[in-house]
XYZ file of C-alpha atoms in Angstrom:
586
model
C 0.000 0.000 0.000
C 1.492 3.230 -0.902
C 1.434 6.215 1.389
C 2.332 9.967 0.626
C 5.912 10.268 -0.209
C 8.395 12.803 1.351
C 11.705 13.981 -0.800
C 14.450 13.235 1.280
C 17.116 16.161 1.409
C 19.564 16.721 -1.036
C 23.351 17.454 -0.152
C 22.968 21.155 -2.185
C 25.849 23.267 -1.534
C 25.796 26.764 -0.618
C 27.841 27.668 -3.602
C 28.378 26.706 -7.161
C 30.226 23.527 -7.496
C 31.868 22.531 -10.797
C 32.405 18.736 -10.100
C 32.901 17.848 -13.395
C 36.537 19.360 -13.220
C 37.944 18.484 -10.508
C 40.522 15.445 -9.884
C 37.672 12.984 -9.494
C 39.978 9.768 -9.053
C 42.573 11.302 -6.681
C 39.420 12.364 -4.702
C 37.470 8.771 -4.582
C 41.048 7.477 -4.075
C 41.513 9.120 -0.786
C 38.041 8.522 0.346
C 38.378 4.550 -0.430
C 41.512 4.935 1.670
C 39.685 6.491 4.432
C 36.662 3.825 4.019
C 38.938 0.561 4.130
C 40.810 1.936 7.638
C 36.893 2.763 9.068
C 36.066 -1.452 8.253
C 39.406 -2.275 9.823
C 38.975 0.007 13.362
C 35.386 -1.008 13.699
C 34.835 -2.732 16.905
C 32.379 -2.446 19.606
C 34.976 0.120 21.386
C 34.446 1.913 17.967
C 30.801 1.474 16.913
C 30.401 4.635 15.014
C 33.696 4.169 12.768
C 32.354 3.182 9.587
C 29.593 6.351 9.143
C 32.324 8.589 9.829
C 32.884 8.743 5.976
C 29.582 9.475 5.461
C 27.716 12.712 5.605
C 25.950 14.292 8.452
C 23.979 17.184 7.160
C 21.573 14.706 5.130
C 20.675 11.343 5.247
C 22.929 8.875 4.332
C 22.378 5.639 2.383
C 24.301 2.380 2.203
C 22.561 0.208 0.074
C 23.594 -3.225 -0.347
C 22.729 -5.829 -2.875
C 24.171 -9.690 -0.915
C 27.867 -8.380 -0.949
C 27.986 -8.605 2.377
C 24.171 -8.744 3.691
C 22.869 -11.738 1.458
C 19.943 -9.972 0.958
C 18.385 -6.214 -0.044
C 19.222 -4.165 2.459
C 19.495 -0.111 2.580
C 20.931 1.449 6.068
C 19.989 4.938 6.188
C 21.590 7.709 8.693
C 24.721 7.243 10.125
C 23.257 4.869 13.270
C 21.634 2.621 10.734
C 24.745 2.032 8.961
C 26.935 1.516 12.066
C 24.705 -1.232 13.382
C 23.723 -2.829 9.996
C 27.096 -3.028 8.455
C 29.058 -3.080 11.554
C 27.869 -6.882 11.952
C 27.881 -7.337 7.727
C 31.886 -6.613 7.915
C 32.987 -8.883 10.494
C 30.647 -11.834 8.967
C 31.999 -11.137 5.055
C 35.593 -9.554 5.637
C 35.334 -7.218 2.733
C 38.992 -6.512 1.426
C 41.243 -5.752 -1.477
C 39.436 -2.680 -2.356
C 39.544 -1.385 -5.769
C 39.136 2.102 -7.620
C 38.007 1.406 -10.722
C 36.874 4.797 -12.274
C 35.844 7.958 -11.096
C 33.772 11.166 -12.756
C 31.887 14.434 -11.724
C 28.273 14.594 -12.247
C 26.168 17.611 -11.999
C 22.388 18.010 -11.893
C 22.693 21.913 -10.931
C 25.424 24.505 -10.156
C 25.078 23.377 -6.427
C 23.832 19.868 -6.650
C 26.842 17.266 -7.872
C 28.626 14.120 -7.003
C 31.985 12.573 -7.782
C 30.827 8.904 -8.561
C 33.545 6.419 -7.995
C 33.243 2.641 -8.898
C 35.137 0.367 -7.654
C 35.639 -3.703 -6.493
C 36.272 -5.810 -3.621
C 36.322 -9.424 -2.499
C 34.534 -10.978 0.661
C 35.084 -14.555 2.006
C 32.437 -15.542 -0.658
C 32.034 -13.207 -2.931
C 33.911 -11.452 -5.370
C 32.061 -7.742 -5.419
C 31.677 -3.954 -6.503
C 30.426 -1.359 -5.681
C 29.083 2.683 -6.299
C 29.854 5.801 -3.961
C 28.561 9.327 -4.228
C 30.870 11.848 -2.459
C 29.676 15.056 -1.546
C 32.321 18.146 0.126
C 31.272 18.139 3.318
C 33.204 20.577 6.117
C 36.242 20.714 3.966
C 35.938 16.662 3.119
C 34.364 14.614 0.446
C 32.040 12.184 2.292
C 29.492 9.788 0.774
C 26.407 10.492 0.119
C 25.267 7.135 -1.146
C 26.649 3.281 -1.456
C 25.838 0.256 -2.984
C 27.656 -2.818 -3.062
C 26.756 -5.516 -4.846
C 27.464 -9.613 -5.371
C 29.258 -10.414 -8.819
C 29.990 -13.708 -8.432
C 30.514 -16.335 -5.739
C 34.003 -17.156 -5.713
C 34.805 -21.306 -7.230
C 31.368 -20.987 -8.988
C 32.069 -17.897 -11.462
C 29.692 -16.941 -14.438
C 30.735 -18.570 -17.843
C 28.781 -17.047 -20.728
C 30.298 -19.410 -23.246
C 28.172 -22.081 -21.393
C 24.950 -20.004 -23.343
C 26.578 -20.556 -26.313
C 26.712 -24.472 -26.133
C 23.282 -26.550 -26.863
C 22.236 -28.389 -24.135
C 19.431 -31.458 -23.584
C 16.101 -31.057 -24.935
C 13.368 -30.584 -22.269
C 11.171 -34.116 -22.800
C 14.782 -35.889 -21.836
C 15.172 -34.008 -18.337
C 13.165 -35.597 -15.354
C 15.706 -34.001 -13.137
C 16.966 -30.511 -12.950
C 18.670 -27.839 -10.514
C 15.703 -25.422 -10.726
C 12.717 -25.277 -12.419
C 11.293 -21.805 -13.773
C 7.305 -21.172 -14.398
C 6.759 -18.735 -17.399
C 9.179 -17.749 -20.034
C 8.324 -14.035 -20.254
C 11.332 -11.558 -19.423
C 12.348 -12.351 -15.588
C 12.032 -16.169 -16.142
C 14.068 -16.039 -19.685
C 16.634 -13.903 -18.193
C 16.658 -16.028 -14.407
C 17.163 -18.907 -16.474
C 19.985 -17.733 -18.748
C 21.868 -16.364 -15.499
C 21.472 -19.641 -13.953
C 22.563 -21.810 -16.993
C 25.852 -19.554 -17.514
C 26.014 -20.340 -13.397
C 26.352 -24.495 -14.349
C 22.913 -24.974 -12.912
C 20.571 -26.941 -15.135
C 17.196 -25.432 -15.541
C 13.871 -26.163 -17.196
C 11.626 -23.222 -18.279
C 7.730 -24.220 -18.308
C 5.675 -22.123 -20.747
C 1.912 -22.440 -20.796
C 1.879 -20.411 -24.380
C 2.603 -22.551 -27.489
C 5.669 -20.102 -28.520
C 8.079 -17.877 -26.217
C 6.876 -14.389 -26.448
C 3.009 -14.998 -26.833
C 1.991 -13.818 -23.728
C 3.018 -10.889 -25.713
C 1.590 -11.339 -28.562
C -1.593 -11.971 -27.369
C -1.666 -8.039 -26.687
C -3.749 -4.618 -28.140
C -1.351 -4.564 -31.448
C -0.926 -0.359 -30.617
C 1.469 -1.380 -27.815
C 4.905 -0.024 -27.202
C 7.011 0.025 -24.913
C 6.965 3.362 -23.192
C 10.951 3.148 -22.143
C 13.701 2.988 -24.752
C 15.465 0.021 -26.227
C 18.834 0.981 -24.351
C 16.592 0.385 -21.126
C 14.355 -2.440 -21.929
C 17.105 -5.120 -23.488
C 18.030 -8.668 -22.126
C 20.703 -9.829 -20.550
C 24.118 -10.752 -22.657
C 21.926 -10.458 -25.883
C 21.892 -7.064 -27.050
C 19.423 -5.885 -29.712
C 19.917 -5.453 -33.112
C 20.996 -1.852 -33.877
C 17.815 -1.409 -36.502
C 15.585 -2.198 -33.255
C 12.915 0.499 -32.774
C 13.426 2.867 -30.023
C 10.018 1.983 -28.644
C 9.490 -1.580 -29.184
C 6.477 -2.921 -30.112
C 4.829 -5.989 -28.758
C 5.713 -8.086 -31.922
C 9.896 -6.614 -31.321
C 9.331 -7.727 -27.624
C 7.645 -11.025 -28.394
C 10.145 -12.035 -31.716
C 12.823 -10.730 -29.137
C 12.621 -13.367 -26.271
C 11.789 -16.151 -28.721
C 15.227 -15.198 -30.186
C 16.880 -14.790 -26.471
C 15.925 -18.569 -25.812
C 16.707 -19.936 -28.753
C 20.214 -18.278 -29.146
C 20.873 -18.732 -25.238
C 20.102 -22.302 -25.713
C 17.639 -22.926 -22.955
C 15.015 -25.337 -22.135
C 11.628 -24.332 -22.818
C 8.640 -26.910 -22.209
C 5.689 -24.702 -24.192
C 2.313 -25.688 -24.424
C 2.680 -26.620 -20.797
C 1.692 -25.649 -17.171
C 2.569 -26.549 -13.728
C -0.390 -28.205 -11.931
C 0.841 -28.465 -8.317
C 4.391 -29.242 -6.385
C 4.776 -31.174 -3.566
C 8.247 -30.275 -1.438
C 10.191 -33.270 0.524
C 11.561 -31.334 3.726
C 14.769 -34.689 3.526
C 15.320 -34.707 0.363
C 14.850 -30.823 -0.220
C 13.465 -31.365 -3.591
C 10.376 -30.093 -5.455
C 8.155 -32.564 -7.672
C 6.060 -30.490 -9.699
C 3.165 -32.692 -11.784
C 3.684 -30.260 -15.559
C 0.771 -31.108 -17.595
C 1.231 -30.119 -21.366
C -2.160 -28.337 -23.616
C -2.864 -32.031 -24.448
C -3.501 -33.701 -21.247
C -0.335 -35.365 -21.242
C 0.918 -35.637 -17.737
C 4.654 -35.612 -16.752
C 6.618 -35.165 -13.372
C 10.043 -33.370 -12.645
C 12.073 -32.916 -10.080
C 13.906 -29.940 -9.015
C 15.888 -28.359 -6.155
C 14.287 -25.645 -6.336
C 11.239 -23.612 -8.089
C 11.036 -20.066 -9.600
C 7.522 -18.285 -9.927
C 8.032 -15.785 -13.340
C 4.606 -15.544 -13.598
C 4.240 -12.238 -14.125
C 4.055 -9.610 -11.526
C 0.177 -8.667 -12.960
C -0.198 -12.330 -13.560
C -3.246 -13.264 -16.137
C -6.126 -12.786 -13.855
C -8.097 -9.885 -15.199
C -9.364 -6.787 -12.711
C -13.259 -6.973 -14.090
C -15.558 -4.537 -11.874
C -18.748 -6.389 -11.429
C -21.693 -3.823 -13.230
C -25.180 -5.400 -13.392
C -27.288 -5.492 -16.124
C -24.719 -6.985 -18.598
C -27.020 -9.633 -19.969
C -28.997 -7.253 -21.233
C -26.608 -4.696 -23.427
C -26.074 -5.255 -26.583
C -22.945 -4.084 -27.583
C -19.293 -5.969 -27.072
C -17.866 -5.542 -23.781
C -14.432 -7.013 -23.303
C -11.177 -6.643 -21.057
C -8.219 -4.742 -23.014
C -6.619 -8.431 -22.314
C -8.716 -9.326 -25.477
C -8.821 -6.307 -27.306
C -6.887 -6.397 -30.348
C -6.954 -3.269 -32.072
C -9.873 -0.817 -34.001
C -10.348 -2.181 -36.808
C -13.875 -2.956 -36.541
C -14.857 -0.045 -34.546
C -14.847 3.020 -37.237
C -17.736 5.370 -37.033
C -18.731 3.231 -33.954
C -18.849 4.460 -30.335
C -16.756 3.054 -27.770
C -16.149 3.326 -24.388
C -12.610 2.936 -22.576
C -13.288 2.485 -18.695
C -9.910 2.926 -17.167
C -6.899 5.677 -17.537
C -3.585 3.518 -16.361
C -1.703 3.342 -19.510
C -3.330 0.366 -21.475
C -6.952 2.572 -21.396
C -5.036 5.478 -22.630
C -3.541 3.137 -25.770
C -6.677 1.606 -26.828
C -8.402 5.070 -26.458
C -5.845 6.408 -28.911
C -6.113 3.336 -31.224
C -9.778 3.709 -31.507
C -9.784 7.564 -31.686
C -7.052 7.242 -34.574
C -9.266 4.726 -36.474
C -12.222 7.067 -36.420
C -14.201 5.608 -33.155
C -16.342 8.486 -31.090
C -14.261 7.474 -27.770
C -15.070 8.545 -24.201
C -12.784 7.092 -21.307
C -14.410 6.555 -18.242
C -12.506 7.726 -14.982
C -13.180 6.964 -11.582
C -10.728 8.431 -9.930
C -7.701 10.533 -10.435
C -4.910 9.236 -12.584
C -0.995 9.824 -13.215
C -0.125 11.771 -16.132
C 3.668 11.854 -16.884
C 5.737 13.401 -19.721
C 7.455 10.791 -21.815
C 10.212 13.252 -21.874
C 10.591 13.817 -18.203
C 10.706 9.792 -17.925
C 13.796 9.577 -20.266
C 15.475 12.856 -18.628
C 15.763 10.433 -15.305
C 16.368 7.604 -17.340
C 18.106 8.654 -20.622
C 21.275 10.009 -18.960
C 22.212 6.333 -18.099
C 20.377 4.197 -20.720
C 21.782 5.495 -24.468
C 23.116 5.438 -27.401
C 26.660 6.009 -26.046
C 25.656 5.064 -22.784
C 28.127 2.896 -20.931
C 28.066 -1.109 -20.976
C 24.553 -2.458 -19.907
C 26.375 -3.973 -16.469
C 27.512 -0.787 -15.344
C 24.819 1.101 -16.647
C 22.305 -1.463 -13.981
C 24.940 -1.011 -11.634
C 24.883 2.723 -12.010
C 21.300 3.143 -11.859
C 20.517 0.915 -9.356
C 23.363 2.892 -7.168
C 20.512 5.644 -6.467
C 18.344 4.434 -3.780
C 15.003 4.781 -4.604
C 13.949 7.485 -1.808
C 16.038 10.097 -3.884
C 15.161 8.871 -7.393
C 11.812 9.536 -6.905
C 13.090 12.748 -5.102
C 14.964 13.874 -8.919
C 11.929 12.492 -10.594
C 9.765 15.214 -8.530
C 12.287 18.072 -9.589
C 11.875 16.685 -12.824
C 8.509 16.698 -13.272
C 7.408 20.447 -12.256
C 8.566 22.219 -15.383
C 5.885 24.297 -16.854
C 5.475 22.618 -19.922
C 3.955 19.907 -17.610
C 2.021 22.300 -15.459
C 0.207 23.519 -18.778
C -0.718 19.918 -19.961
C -1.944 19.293 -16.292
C -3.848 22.463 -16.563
C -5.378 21.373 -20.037
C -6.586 18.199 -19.177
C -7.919 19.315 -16.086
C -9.936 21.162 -18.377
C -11.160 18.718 -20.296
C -12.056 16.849 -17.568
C -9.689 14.697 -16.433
C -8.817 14.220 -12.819
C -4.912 14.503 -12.783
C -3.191 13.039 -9.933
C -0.093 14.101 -7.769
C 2.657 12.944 -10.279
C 4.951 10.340 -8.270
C 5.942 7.597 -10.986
C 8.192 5.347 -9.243
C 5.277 4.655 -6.803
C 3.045 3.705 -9.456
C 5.278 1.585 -10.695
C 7.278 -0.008 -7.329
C 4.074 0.012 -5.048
C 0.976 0.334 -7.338
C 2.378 -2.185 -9.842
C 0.965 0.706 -12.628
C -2.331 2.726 -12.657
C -0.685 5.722 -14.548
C 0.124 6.725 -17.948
C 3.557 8.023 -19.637
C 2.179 10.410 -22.468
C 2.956 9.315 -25.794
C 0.182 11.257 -27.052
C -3.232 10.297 -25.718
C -3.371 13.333 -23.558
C -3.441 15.741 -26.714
C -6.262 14.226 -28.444
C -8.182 14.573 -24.657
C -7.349 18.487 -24.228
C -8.009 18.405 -27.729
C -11.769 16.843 -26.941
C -11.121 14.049 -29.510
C -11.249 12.009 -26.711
C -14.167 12.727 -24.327
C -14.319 12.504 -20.793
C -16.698 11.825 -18.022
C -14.558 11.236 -14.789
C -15.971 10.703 -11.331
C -18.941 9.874 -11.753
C -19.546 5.688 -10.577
C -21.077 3.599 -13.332
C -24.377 2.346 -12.201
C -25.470 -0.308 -14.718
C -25.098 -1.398 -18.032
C -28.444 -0.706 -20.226
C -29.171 -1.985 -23.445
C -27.837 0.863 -25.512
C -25.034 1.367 -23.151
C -23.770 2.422 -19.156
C -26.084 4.082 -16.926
C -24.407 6.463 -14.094
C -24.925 7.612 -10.750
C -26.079 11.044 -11.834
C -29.004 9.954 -13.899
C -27.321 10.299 -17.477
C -26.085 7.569 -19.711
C -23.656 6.873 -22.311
C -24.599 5.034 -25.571
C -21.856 2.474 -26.388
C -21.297 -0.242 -29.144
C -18.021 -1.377 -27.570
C -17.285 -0.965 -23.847
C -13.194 -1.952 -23.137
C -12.122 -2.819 -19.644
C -9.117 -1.214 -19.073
C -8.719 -2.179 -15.351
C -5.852 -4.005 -14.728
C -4.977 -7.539 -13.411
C -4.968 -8.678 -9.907
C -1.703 -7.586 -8.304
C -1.570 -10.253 -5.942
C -2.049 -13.100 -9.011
C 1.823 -14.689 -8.774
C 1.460 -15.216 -4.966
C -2.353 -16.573 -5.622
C -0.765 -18.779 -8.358
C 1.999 -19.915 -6.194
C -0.456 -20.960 -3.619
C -2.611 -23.145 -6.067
C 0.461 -24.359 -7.179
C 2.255 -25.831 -3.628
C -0.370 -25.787 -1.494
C -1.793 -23.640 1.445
C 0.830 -25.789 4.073
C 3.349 -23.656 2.175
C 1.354 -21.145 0.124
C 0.692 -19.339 3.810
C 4.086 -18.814 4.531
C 4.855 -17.206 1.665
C 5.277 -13.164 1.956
C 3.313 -10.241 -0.240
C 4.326 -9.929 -3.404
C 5.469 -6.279 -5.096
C 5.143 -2.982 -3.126
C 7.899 -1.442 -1.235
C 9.271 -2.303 2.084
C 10.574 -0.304 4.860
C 13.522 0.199 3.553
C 12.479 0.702 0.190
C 13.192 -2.646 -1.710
C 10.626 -4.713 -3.254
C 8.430 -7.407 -1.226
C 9.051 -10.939 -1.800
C 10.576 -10.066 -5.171
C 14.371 -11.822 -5.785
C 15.172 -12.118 -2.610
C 13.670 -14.651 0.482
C 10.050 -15.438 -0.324
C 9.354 -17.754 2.980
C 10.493 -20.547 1.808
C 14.009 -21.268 1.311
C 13.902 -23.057 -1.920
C 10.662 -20.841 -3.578
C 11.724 -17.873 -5.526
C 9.421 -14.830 -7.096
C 10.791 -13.264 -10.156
C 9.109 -10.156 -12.282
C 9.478 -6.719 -13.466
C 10.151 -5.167 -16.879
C 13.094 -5.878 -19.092
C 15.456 -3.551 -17.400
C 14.773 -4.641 -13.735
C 14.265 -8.180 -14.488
C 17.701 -8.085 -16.466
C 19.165 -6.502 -13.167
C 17.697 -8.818 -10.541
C 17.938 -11.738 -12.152
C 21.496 -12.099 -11.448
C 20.958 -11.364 -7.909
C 18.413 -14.137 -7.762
C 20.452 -16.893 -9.281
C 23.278 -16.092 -7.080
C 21.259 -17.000 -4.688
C 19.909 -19.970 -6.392
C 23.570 -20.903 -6.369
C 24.601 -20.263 -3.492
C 21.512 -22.553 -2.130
C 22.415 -25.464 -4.106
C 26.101 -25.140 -2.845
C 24.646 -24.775 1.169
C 26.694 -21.194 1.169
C 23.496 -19.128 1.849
C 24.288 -18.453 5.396
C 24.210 -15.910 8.124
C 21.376 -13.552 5.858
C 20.964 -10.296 7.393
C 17.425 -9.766 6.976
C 14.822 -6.897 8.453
């Protein structure tokens, strides 16, 4: 559940600053000097040794992704660090600290950062790691840090192993892990865990990779740019559109498993799994689209379901019998071409009712979008400020570029994105389809997408034909009925309709209901939530410790499943090897 977000405070300086040419290595040199001796002195006679190199006159963040935590864990203010990470260092032993490369960045004359990156090795793990130094007093302190697991040392990544074809699924009874759904997280979990040694078996219920995909509105695109939304080791094509469309996406992770070389069952679901505590071993009964019943055993089991899952968010509206138009869920709407001259009516205004009312408005449909309460409206271009300066073109190599975004904890990113997002051009479009009337909500994107799992709408150019009154409104006013002709509303006035389109979402809580089907309520009720964020601002249940210690949750889009994925089979690994010890959990 999301509650009203406060920006944290931002290190500004009292003067101009020009980071960007200063001596940024000599600087993160000295302060990775000054770092190593505060993990050496602390103690318990020196509890408070480690945030000295951090900054007091803001919060700081450690954020750390299993380095030396095995889990997601962000310390924030100085106490919070000393206590969390006072305990992480004497468990892991971080040493042999590394600068790698250090530059200036500058968001405004007083707001900038040297960002350092550098490596290190625990007594697992080999590691890097992100700082932000600000001046502070006379000193450059951090502001931020991440560090993060690479690999697990003895049990290193090999990508040639992707390269190299392996057994065909109907020959594998037996198998390290097995993964439900091939979409993006399970693809990309799968390929991680493969280049990891571990054998794996991907169960697809579609009867190709990617059609979960294609089985979508055909106006979709992807609303974040190819540099953002690729796959792990596979790079696209350079021809790939910039906004890829549900056919690039779907072709795209057909491609990914074929040229990764992984095992795909397709036409196939998982029925239920039964878990033996001695032998710690899953049997999961896999029944394929034509009855066919077959049984495999794994170590352990990975839920890439999909974080929306495929259970549809219908509103119940009596009276439906009797219309006599088409009403459908956007699920099964496929595009206009049937509705020209007709009247439709979009009920919804997350992003897929804002698609399919621009599909149908382009085609020549009389469109009115139905909105119950108020929505997100953000600027496409105020998306890719925050995300374009890391994801491009000439953008540095996809692992740093994860690294580097995921270096920002969340609390401030959706801090910049609020700075971002005031610029007039936005207040004006606010303004216009307030007019219009639309009920515009208090733009905060990264909790509609990290806590409300969507329910807002990055403008690719829906909101012009609304201002414009192409698109017609009629917003808070609750839907009483369908009629025959159309919808009947609270206020006494209806709406003639030949198509009414469910835009409405899916049931966020549909991979944790299809986990339960799938092993049971014995385990299914030990499982945690699924998506929204924790205390400490990471994801619930997501890549990390689901309640059961051989049950994993996988999702997100391309960029974060690409990210996390890695974590999670580390973890997979480090299971199957019995080296997942001493977690330091919340």
């Amino acid at each position: 559940m999301s509650t009203k977000f406060i920006p944290v405070p931002l290190p500004i300086q009292e003067e101009p600053l020009d980071v960007v040419t200063l001596d940024a290595n000599a600087i993160a040199d000295d302060w990775l000097s000054q770092f190593c001796g505060s993990l050496k002195t602390n103690s318990q006679a020196e509890p408070a040794a480690i945030s000295s190199v951090f900054v007091t006159n803001c919060d700081p963040f450690w954020k750390d992704h299993l380095a030396l935590t095995w889990a997601q864990r962000t310390a924030r203010s100085a106490a919070n660090i000393d206590e969390l990470f006072g305990k992480a260092v004497k468990l892991r032993e971080p040493q042999g600290f590394q600068l790698i490369s250090a530059t200036g960045m500058a968001m405004s004359p007083r707001l900038g950062w040297i960002q350092a990156m550098f490596t290190f090795i625990t007594n697992v793990a080999k590691c890097s790691g992100v700082v932000k130094l600000v001046p502070e007093d006379g000193a450059w302190k951090a502001w931020t840090v991440l560090t993060k697991m690479d690999d697990i040392i003895g049990y290193e990544r090999d990508l040639a192993r992707l390269d190299l074809p392996d057994q065909v699924p109907d020959t594998l009874a037996e198998v390290d892990v097995l993964i439900l759904g091939a979409g993006q997280a399970g693809l990309q979990v799968a390929a991680n865990l493969r280049a990891l040694g571990l054998s794996t078996v991907v169960v697809e219920q579609g009867a190709r990779v990617g059609d979960h995909w294609r089985g979508r509105y055909e106006a979709l695109r992807l609303h974040l740019s190819k540099y953002y939304s690729q796959l792990a080791y596979r790079p696209w094509p350079e021809n790939f559109p910039y906004y890829p469309s549900l056919h690039d996406i779907a072709d795209g992770l057909e491609d990914y498993s074929r040229t990764t070389h992984l095992n795909i069952l397709t036409s196939s679901r998982a029925v239920q799994a039964a878990y033996c505590e001695a032998a710690q071993k899953w049997s999961v009964d896999i029944m394929s689209h034509d009855g066919t019943l077959r049984t495999v055993e794994a170590g352990q089991l990975v839920f890439a379901t999909g974080v929306n899952g495929a259970i549809p968010s219908v509103p119940y509206i009596p009276g439906k019998d009797g219309y006599k138009g088409t009403a459908l869920h956007s699920s099964v709407y496929r595009d206009a071409s049937e509705w020209k001259g007709k009247r439709a009516v979009v009920i919804g205004t997350a992003s897929s009712g804002h698609d399919i009312a621009q599909d149908l408005c382009n085609a020549g449909a009389d469109v009115t979008m139905i909105q119950r309460s108020p929505s997100m409206v953000v600027a496409i271009e105020d998306v890719q400020a925050l995300y374009g300066r890391i994801f491009k073109a000439d953008g540095p190599p996809l692992e740093i570029a994860d690294l580097m975004w995921e270096s920002t904890p969340i609390p401030i990113n959706r801090t910049f994105s609020k700075m971002n997002l005031g610029s007039d051009a936005v207040r004006a479009k606010h303004e216009g389809l307030r007019k219009a009337g639309f009920m515009v909500a208090e733009t905060d994107p990264m909790d509609a997408v990290y806590n409300r799992g969507g329910g807002h709408y990055l403008d690719v150019g829906a909101s012009a034909l609304i201002i414009d009154g192409k698109i017609k409104m009629k917003a808070g006013i609750p839907i009483t009925a369908f009629i025959p002709a159309g919808l009947a509303f609270e206020d006494g006035t209806s709406l003639d309709a030949d198509l009414v389109v469910f835009a409405t979402g899916y049931n966020l809580q549909s991979m944790s209901q299809t986990a339960r089907q799938i092993v049971g309520e014995d385990i299914g009720h030990k499982l945690k939530d699924v998506w929204g964020l924790d205390t400490e601002s990471h994801l619930r249940g997501m890549h990390r410790n689901s309640g059961h210690p051989r049950l994993w949750y996988a999702g997100g889009d391309l960029g974060m499943s690409r990210y996390y994925a890695k974590l999670l089979a580390l973890q997979v690994l480090a299971t199957e090897k019995g080296l997942l010890t001493s977690r330091l959990e919340d």
